[in-house]
XYZ file of C-alpha atoms in Angstrom:
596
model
C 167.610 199.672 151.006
C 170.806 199.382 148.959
C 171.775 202.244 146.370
C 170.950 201.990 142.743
C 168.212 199.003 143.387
C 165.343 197.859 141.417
C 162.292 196.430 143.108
C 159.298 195.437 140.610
C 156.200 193.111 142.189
C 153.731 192.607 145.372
C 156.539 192.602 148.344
C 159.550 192.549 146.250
C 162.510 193.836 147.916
C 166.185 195.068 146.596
C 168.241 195.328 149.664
C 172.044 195.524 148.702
C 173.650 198.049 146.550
C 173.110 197.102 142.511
C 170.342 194.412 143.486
C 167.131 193.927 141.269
C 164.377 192.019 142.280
C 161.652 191.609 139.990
C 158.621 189.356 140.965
C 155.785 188.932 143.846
C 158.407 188.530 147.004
C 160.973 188.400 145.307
C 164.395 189.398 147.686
C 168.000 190.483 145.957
C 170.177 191.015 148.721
C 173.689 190.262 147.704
C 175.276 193.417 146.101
C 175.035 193.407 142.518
C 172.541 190.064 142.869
C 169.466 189.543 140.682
C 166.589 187.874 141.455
C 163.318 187.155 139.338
C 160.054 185.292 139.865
C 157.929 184.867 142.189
C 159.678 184.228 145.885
C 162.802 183.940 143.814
C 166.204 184.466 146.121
C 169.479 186.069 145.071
C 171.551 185.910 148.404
C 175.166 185.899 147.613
C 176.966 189.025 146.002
C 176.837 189.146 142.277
C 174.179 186.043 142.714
C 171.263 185.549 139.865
C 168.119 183.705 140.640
C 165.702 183.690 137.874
C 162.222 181.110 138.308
C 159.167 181.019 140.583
C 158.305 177.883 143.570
C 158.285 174.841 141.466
C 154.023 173.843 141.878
C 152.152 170.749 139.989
C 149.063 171.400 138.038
C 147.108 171.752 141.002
C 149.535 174.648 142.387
C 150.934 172.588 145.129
C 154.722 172.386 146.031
C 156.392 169.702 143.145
C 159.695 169.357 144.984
C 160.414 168.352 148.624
C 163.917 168.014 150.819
C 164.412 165.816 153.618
C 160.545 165.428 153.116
C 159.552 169.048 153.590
C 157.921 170.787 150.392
C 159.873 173.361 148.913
C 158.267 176.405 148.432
C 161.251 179.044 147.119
C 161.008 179.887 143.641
C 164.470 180.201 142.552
C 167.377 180.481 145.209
C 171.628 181.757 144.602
C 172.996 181.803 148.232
C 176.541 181.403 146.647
C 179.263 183.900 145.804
C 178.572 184.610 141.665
C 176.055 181.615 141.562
C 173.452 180.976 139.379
C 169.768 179.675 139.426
C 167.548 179.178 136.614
C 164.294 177.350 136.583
C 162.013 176.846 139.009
C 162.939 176.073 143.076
C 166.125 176.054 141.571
C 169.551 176.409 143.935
C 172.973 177.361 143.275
C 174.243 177.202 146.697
C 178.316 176.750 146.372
C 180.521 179.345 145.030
C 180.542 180.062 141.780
C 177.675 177.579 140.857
C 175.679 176.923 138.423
C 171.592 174.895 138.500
C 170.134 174.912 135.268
C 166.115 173.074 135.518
C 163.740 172.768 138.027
C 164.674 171.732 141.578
C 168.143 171.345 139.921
C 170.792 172.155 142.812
C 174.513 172.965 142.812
C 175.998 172.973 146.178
C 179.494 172.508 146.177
C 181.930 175.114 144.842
C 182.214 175.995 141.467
C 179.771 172.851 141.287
C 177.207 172.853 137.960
C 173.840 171.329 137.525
C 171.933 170.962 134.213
C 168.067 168.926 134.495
C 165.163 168.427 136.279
C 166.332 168.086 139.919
C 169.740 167.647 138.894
C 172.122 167.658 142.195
C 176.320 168.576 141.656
C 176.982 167.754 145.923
C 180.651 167.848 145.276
C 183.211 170.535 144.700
C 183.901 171.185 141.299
C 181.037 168.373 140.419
C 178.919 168.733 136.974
C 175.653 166.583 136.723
C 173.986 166.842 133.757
C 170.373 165.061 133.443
C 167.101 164.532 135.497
C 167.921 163.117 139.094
C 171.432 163.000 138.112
C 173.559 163.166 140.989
C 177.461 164.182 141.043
C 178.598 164.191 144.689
C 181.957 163.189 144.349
C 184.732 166.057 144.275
C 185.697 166.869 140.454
C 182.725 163.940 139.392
C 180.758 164.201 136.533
C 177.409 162.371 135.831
C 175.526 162.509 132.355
C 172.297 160.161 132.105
C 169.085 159.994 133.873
C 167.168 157.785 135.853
C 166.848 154.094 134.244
C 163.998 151.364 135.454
C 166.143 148.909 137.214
C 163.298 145.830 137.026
C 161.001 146.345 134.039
C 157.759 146.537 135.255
C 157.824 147.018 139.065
C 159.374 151.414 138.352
C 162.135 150.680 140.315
C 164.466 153.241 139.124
C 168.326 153.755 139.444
C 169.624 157.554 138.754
C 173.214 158.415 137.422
C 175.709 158.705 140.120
C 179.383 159.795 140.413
C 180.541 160.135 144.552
C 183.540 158.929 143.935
C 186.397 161.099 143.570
C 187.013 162.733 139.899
C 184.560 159.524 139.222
C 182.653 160.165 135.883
C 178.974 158.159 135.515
C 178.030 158.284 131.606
C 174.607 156.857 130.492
C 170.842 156.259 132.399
C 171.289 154.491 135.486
C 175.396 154.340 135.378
C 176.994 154.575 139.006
C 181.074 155.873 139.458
C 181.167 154.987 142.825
C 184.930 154.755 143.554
C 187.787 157.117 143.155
C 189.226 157.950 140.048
C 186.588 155.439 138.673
C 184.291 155.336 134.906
C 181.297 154.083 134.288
C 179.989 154.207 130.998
C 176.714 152.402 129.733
C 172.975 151.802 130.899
C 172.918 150.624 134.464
C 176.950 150.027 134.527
C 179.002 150.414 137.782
C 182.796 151.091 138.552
C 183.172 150.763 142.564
C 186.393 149.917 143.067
C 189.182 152.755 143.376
C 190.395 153.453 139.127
C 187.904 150.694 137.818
C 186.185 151.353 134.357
C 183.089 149.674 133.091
C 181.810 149.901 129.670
C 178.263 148.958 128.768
C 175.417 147.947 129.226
C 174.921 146.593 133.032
C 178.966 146.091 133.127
C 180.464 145.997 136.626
C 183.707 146.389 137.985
C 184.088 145.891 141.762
C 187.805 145.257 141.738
C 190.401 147.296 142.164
C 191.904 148.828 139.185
C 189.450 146.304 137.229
C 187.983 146.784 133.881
C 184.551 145.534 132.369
C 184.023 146.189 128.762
C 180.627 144.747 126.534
C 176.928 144.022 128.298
C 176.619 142.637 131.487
C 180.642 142.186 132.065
C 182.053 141.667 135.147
C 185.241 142.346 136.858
C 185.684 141.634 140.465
C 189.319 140.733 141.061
C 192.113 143.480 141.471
C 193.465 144.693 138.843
C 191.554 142.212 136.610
C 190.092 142.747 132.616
C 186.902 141.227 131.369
C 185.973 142.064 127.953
C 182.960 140.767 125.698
C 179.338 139.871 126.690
C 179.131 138.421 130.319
C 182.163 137.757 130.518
C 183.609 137.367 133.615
C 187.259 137.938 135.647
C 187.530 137.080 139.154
C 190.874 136.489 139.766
C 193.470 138.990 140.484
C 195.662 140.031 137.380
C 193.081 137.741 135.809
C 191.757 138.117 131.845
C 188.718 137.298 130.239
C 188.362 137.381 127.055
C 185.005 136.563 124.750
C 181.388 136.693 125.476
C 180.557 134.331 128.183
C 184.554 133.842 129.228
C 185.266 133.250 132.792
C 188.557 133.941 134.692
C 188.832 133.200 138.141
C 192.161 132.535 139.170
C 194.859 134.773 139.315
C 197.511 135.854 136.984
C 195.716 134.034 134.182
C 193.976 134.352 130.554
C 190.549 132.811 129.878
C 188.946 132.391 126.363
C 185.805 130.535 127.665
C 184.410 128.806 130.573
C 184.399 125.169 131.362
C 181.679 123.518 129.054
C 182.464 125.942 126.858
C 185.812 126.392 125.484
C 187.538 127.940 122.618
C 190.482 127.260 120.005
C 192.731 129.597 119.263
C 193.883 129.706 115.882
C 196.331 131.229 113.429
C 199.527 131.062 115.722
C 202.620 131.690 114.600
C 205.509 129.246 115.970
C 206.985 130.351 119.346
C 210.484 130.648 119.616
C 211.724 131.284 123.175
C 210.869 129.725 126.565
C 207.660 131.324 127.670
C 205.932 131.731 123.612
C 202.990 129.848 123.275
C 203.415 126.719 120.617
C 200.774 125.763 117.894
C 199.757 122.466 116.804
C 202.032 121.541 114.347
C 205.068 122.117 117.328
C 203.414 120.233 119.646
C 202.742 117.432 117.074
C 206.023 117.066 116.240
C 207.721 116.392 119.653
C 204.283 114.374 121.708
C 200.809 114.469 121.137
C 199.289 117.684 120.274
C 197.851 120.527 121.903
C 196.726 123.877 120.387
C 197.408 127.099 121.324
C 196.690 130.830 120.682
C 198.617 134.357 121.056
C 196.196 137.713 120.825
C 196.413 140.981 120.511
C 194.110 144.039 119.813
C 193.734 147.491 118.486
C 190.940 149.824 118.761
C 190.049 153.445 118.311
C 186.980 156.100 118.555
C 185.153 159.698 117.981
C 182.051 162.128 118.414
C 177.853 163.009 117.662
C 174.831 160.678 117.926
C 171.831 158.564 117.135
C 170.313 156.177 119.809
C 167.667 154.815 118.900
C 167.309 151.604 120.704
C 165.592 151.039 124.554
C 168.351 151.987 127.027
C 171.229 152.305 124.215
C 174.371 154.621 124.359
C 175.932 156.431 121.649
C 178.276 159.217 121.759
C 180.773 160.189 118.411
C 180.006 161.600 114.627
C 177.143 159.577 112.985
C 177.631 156.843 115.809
C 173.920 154.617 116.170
C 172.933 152.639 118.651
C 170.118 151.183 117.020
C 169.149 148.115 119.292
C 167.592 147.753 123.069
C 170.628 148.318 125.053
C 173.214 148.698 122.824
C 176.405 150.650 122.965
C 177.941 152.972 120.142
C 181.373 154.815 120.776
C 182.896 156.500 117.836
C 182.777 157.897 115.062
C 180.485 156.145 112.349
C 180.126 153.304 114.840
C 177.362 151.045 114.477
C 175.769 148.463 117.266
C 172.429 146.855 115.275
C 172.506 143.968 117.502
C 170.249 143.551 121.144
C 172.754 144.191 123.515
C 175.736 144.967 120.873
C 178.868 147.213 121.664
C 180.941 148.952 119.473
C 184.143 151.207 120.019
C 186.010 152.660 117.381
C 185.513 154.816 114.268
C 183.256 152.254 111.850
C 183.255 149.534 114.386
C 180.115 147.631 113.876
C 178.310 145.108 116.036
C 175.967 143.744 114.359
C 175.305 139.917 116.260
C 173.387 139.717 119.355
C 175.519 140.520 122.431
C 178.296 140.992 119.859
C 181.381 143.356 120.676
C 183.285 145.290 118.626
C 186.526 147.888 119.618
C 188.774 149.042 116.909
C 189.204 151.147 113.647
C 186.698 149.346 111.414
C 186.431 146.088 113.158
C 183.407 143.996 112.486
C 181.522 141.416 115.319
C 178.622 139.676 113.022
C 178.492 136.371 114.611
C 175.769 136.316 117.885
C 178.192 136.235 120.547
C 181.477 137.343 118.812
C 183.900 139.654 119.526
C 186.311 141.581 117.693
C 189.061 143.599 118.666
C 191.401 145.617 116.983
C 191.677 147.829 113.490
C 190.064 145.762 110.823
C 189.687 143.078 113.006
C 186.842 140.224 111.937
C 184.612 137.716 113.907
C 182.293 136.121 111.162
C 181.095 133.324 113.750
C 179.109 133.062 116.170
C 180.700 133.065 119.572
C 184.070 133.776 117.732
C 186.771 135.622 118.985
C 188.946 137.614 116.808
C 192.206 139.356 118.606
C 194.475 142.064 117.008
C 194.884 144.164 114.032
C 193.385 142.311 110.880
C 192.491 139.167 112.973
C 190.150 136.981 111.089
C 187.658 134.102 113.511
C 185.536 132.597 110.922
C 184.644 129.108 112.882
C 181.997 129.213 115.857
C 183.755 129.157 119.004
C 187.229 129.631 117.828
C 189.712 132.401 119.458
C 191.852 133.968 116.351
C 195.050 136.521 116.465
C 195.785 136.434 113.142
C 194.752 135.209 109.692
C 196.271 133.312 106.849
C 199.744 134.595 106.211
C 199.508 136.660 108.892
C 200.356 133.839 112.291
C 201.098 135.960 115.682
C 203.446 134.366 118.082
C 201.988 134.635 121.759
C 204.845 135.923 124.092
C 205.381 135.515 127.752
C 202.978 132.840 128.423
C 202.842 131.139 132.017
C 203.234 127.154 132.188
C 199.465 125.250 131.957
C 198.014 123.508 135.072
C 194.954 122.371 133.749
C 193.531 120.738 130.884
C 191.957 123.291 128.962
C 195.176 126.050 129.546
C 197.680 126.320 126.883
C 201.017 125.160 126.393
C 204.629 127.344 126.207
C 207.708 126.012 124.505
C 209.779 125.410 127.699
C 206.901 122.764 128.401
C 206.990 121.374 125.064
C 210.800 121.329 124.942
C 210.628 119.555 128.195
C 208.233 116.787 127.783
C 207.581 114.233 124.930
C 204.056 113.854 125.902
C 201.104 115.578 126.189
C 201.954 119.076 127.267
C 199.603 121.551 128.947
C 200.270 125.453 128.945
C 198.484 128.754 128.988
C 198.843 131.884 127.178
C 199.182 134.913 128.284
C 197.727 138.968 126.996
C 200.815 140.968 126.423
C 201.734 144.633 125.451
C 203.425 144.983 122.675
C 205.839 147.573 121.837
C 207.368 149.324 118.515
C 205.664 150.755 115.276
C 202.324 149.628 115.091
C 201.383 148.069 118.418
C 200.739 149.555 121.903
C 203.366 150.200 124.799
C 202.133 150.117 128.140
C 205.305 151.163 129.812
C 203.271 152.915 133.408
C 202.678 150.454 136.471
C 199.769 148.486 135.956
C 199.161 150.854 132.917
C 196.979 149.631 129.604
C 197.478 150.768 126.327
C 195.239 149.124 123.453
C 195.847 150.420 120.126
C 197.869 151.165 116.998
C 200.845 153.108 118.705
C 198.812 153.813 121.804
C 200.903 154.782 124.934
C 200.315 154.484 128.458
C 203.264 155.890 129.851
C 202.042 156.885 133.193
C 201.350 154.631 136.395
C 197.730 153.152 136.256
C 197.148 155.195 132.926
C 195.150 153.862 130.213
C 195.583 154.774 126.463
C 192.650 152.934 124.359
C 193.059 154.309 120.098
C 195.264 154.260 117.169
C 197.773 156.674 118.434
C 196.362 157.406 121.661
C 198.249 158.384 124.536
C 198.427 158.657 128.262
C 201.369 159.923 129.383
C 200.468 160.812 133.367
C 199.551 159.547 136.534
C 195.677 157.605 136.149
C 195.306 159.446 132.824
C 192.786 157.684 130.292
C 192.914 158.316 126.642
C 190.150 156.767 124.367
C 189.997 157.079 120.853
C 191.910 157.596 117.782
C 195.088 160.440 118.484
C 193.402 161.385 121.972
C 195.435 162.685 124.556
C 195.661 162.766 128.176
C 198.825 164.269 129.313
C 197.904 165.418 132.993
C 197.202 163.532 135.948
C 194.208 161.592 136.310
C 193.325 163.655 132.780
C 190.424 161.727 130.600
C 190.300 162.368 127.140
C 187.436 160.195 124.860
C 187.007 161.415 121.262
C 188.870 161.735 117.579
C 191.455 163.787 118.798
C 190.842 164.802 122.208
C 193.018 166.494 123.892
C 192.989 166.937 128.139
C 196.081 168.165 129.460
C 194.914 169.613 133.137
C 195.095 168.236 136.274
C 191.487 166.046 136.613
C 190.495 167.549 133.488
C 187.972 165.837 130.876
C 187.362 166.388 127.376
C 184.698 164.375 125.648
C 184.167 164.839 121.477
C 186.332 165.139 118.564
C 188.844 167.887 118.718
C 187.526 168.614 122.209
C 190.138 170.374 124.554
C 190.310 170.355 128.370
C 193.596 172.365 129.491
C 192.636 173.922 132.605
C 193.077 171.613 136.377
C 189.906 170.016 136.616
C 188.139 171.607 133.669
C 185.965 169.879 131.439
C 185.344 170.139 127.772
C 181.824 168.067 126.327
C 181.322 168.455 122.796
C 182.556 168.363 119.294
C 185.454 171.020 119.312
C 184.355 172.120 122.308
C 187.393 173.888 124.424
C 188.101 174.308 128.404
C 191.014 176.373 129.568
C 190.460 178.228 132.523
C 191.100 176.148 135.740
C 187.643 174.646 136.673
C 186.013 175.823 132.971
C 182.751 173.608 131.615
C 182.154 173.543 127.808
C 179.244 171.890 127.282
C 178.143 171.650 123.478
C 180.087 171.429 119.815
C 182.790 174.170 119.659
C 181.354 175.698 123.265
C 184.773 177.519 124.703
C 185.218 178.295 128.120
C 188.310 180.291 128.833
C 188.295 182.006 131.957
C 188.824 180.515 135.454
C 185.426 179.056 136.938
C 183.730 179.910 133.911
C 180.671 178.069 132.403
C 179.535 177.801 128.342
C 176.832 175.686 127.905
C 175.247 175.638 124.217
C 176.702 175.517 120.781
C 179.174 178.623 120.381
C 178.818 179.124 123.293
C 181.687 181.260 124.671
C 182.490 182.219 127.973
C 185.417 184.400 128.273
C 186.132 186.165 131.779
C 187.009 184.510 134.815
C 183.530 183.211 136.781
C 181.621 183.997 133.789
C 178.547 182.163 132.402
C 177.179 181.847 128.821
C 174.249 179.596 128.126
C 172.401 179.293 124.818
C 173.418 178.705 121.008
C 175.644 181.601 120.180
C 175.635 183.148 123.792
C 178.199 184.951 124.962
C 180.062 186.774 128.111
C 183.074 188.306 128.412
C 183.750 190.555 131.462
C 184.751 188.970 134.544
C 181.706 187.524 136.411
C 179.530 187.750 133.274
C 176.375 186.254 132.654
C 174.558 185.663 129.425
C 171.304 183.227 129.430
C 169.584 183.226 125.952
C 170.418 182.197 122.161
C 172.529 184.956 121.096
C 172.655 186.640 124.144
C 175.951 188.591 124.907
C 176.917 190.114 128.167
C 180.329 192.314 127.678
C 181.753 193.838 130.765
C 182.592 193.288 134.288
C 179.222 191.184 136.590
C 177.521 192.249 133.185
C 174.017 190.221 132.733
C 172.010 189.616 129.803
C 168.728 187.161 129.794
C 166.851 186.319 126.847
C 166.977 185.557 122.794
C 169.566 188.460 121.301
C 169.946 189.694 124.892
């Protein structure tokens, strides 16, 4: 028997120096370690274990591994970890399991839900069966029923390296990779996919709106189903297919669209409208685009397998997708990014400040951006598509010339000036997406970087800067939403004003802040700045090294210090406060309970 020990219950036992056991066999012997419930299991110094075996109503073991029932209550095998709930097991250093059968193996790993598992180093999972194996992951969702009907169920995974899985059923499979939506998946190394079902295989690809898909390297698909296969390849519009390389789609074969309201081109490569091509042959139509979006966040989903996340965002139909502040997808399968985006057609997308999708099918991108019709496209700041199937990047009195567009090859491409200049027949040419740089557009100046946006920058190679204002100034850094920030490498910052400037670090909500390497900062004004810190909750901080806040207010102050609950707070080094209003002040200090 240690010194100082407290031993309370049928064959509880307090065998290091400090240790408290409290509970029918329950063992404390890491010095300083505290252990409560029945078999509960505090192994590692300065460990706490509090919950009894996890049983079902007919007291028989509710959790199994590898297929053997588990019949610990509560276990914290790691250095300063933590266990709450029961079978619960923090078995890394330094981490945290929060619910029952949640675990937390790797170091400095966190778990939050109903057997929640954090397998990676530095991992959070947040969420029943959520599952964060990757090193530096995070996954937030749950489990979502992959065929309607027969319970086959996919849970919310992030293996991939500082891959981040948001919404039921998402998967971040690859390195560096996001997944954000119901049942979306990023696989290939720094691929992002947005929405509902949205995949993106390719490497480097992006998916963005329901059931996108982007398979080719480096490729972009944005809008309902829309597909890009081809490397470098674009697809733009709901039902849009791309499949060769180094090219722009606006539709699919069957099913193409005009693109209207473009201004005169002027050099070689620009695309040429109609009334230029009329004037030298016979005439062909063509289109330049642009976009600019932005976004926020606090939420309402209310819709079957929907997504929101920003300030007053809804998600109000089955699978929809809010992101922003104010945002509103009202249509089946609608997405909308931005502060007051709404998407209110049918498999309608919306991304930018205040842009509107209405028409079934439509998409809109960019600040103020309109798509009245249905299966209209309307591109760039103030763009206006008011005819079904039309592509528009501008309105009346306000043309856009498309720049750096390759020659045509096929019928349905568009046309540049070089062709029409060189022919005095029918000319065939293709436009080309572009990033645009000065006041009031985005500058993607990084390799293979993508800025969308109202002054957004992507200065860093592979970074990606999506927001009026938003920047991305590092190596794989992503910035969404209006004036967010990721200044780090392979930072993420999503939210009004986000801010993450540490190495791998994420900050999710408005006026969140993520400074620490690899910390991360969910919730409104939520804060991060100790090297592997978690706030979790509005205006949670978490300022020491390794230390967890989890809860409104939450504040957790010392280095390897935890503070869970609305108000809760600890401030010593290796604190631990559990409970709304709890506070735990001094050095492996340890309060449990309301007003602890």
């Amino acid at each position: 028997m240690g010194t100082a020990t407290t031993a309370l219950g049928t064959g509880a036992n307090a065998v290091a120096d400090n240790a408290t056991a409290v509970g029918a066999n329950a063992l404390a012997s890491g010095q300083n370690s505290a252990a409560f419930g029945h078999n509960a299991q505090a192994n590692g110094p300065g460990s706490v274990a509090v919950g009894g075996a996890a049983v079902d109503e007919d007291g028989e073991p509710l959790i199994t591994s590898g297929g053997v029932p588990v019949t610990t209550g509560a276990t914290s095998a790691g250095v300063g970890g933590t266990a709450v709930g029961a079978s619960a097991n923090a078995d890394g250093f330094a981490a945290s399991s929060f619910g029952v059968g949640a675990y937390a193996a790797g170091t400095q790993s966190s778990a939050f839900g109903a057997v929640a598992n954090a397998a990676g180093d530095y991992a959070t999972a947040v969420g029943t069966q959520t599952s964060a194996s990757g090193t530096s992951s995070t996954a937030v969702g749950g489990p979502a029923d992959y065929i309607p009907g027969l319970g086959f169920f996919v849970q919310t995974q992030a293996s991939g390296e500082a891959s981040t899985a948001l919404g039921a059923g998402a998967i971040a499979s690859g390195s560096y990779t996001t997944a954000v939506g119901t049942l979306s998946e990023a696989s290939g190394t720094e691929a992002t996919a947005v929405g509902y079902f949205a995949y993106a295989p390719g490497e480097g690809a992006t998916a963005v709106g329901p059931e996108s898909w982007a398979s080719g390297e480096l490729s972009t698909a944005l809008g309902y189903y829309s597909t890009a296969r081809g490397a470098n390849s674009v697809a733009l519009g709901a039902n849009s297919v791309a499949t060769r390389a180094n090219t722009v789609s606006v539709g699919a074969a069957g099913d193409e669209r005009q693109i209207t309201n473009v201004a005169a081109g002027t050099e070689g490569s620009d695309a040429v409208n109609l009334d230029q091509l009329t004037a030298v042959s016979d005439g062909a139509a063509n289109t330049a685009r642009t976009f600019v979006a932005t976004g926020d966040g606090t939420a309402i989903a209310e819709g079957a397998d929907s997504v929101a996340a920003g300030s007053d965002a809804s998600a109000l139909a089955d699978n929809s997708t809010a992101l922003g502040a104010s945002s509103i997808a009202s249509g089946r399968g609608a997405t909308a990014l931005g502060y007051e985006s709404l998407a209110n057609g049918a498999a309608s997308t919306a991304v930018g400040v205040a842009s509107v999708a209405w028409g079934q099918g439509s998409t809109a991108l960019g600040t103020d951006s309109v798509a009245y019709a249905d299966n209209s496209v309307a591109l760039g700041a103030g763009a206006v598509a008011d005819r079904d199937n039309t592509v528009s990047v501008g309105s009346v009195g306000g043309e856009r010339q498309i720049a750096n567009v390759a020659a045509g090859t096929e019928g349905t491409d568009a046309v540049n000036l070089d062709q029409l200049n060189a022919v005095g027949e029918t000319a065939e040419t293709t436009a080309r997406l572009f990033a645009g740089t000065g006041t009031g557009t985005a500058d993607a100046q990084g390799e293979d970087a993508t800025a969308a946006g109202s002054n957004a920058t992507a200065d860093g190679d592979y970074s990606s800067a999506f927001g009026s204002s938003s920047q991305a100034t590092a190596i794989g850094a992503v910035a969404i939403g209006s004036g967010a920030s990721a200044t780090a490498q392979y930072a993420n910052a999503a939210g009004y004003n986000a801010a993450a400037s540490g190495y791998g670090s994420i900050a999710n909500g408005a006026f969140s802040q993520a400074s620490g390497d690899y910390a991360v900062a969910v919730g409104g004004e939520s804060e991060a700045a100790g090297a592997q810190s978690t706030a979790l909750g509005a205006a949670a901080g978490a300022y020491g090294d390794g230390s967890l806040a989890a809860g409104t207010l939450s504040v957790a102050d010392g280095s390897e210090t935890t503070a869970v609950g609305y108000f809760a707070s600890a401030s010593g080094e290796s604190a631990t406060a559990v409970g709304a209003e709890s506070v735990a002040d001094g050095t492996s200090a340890a309060a449990f309970g309301f007003g602890a």
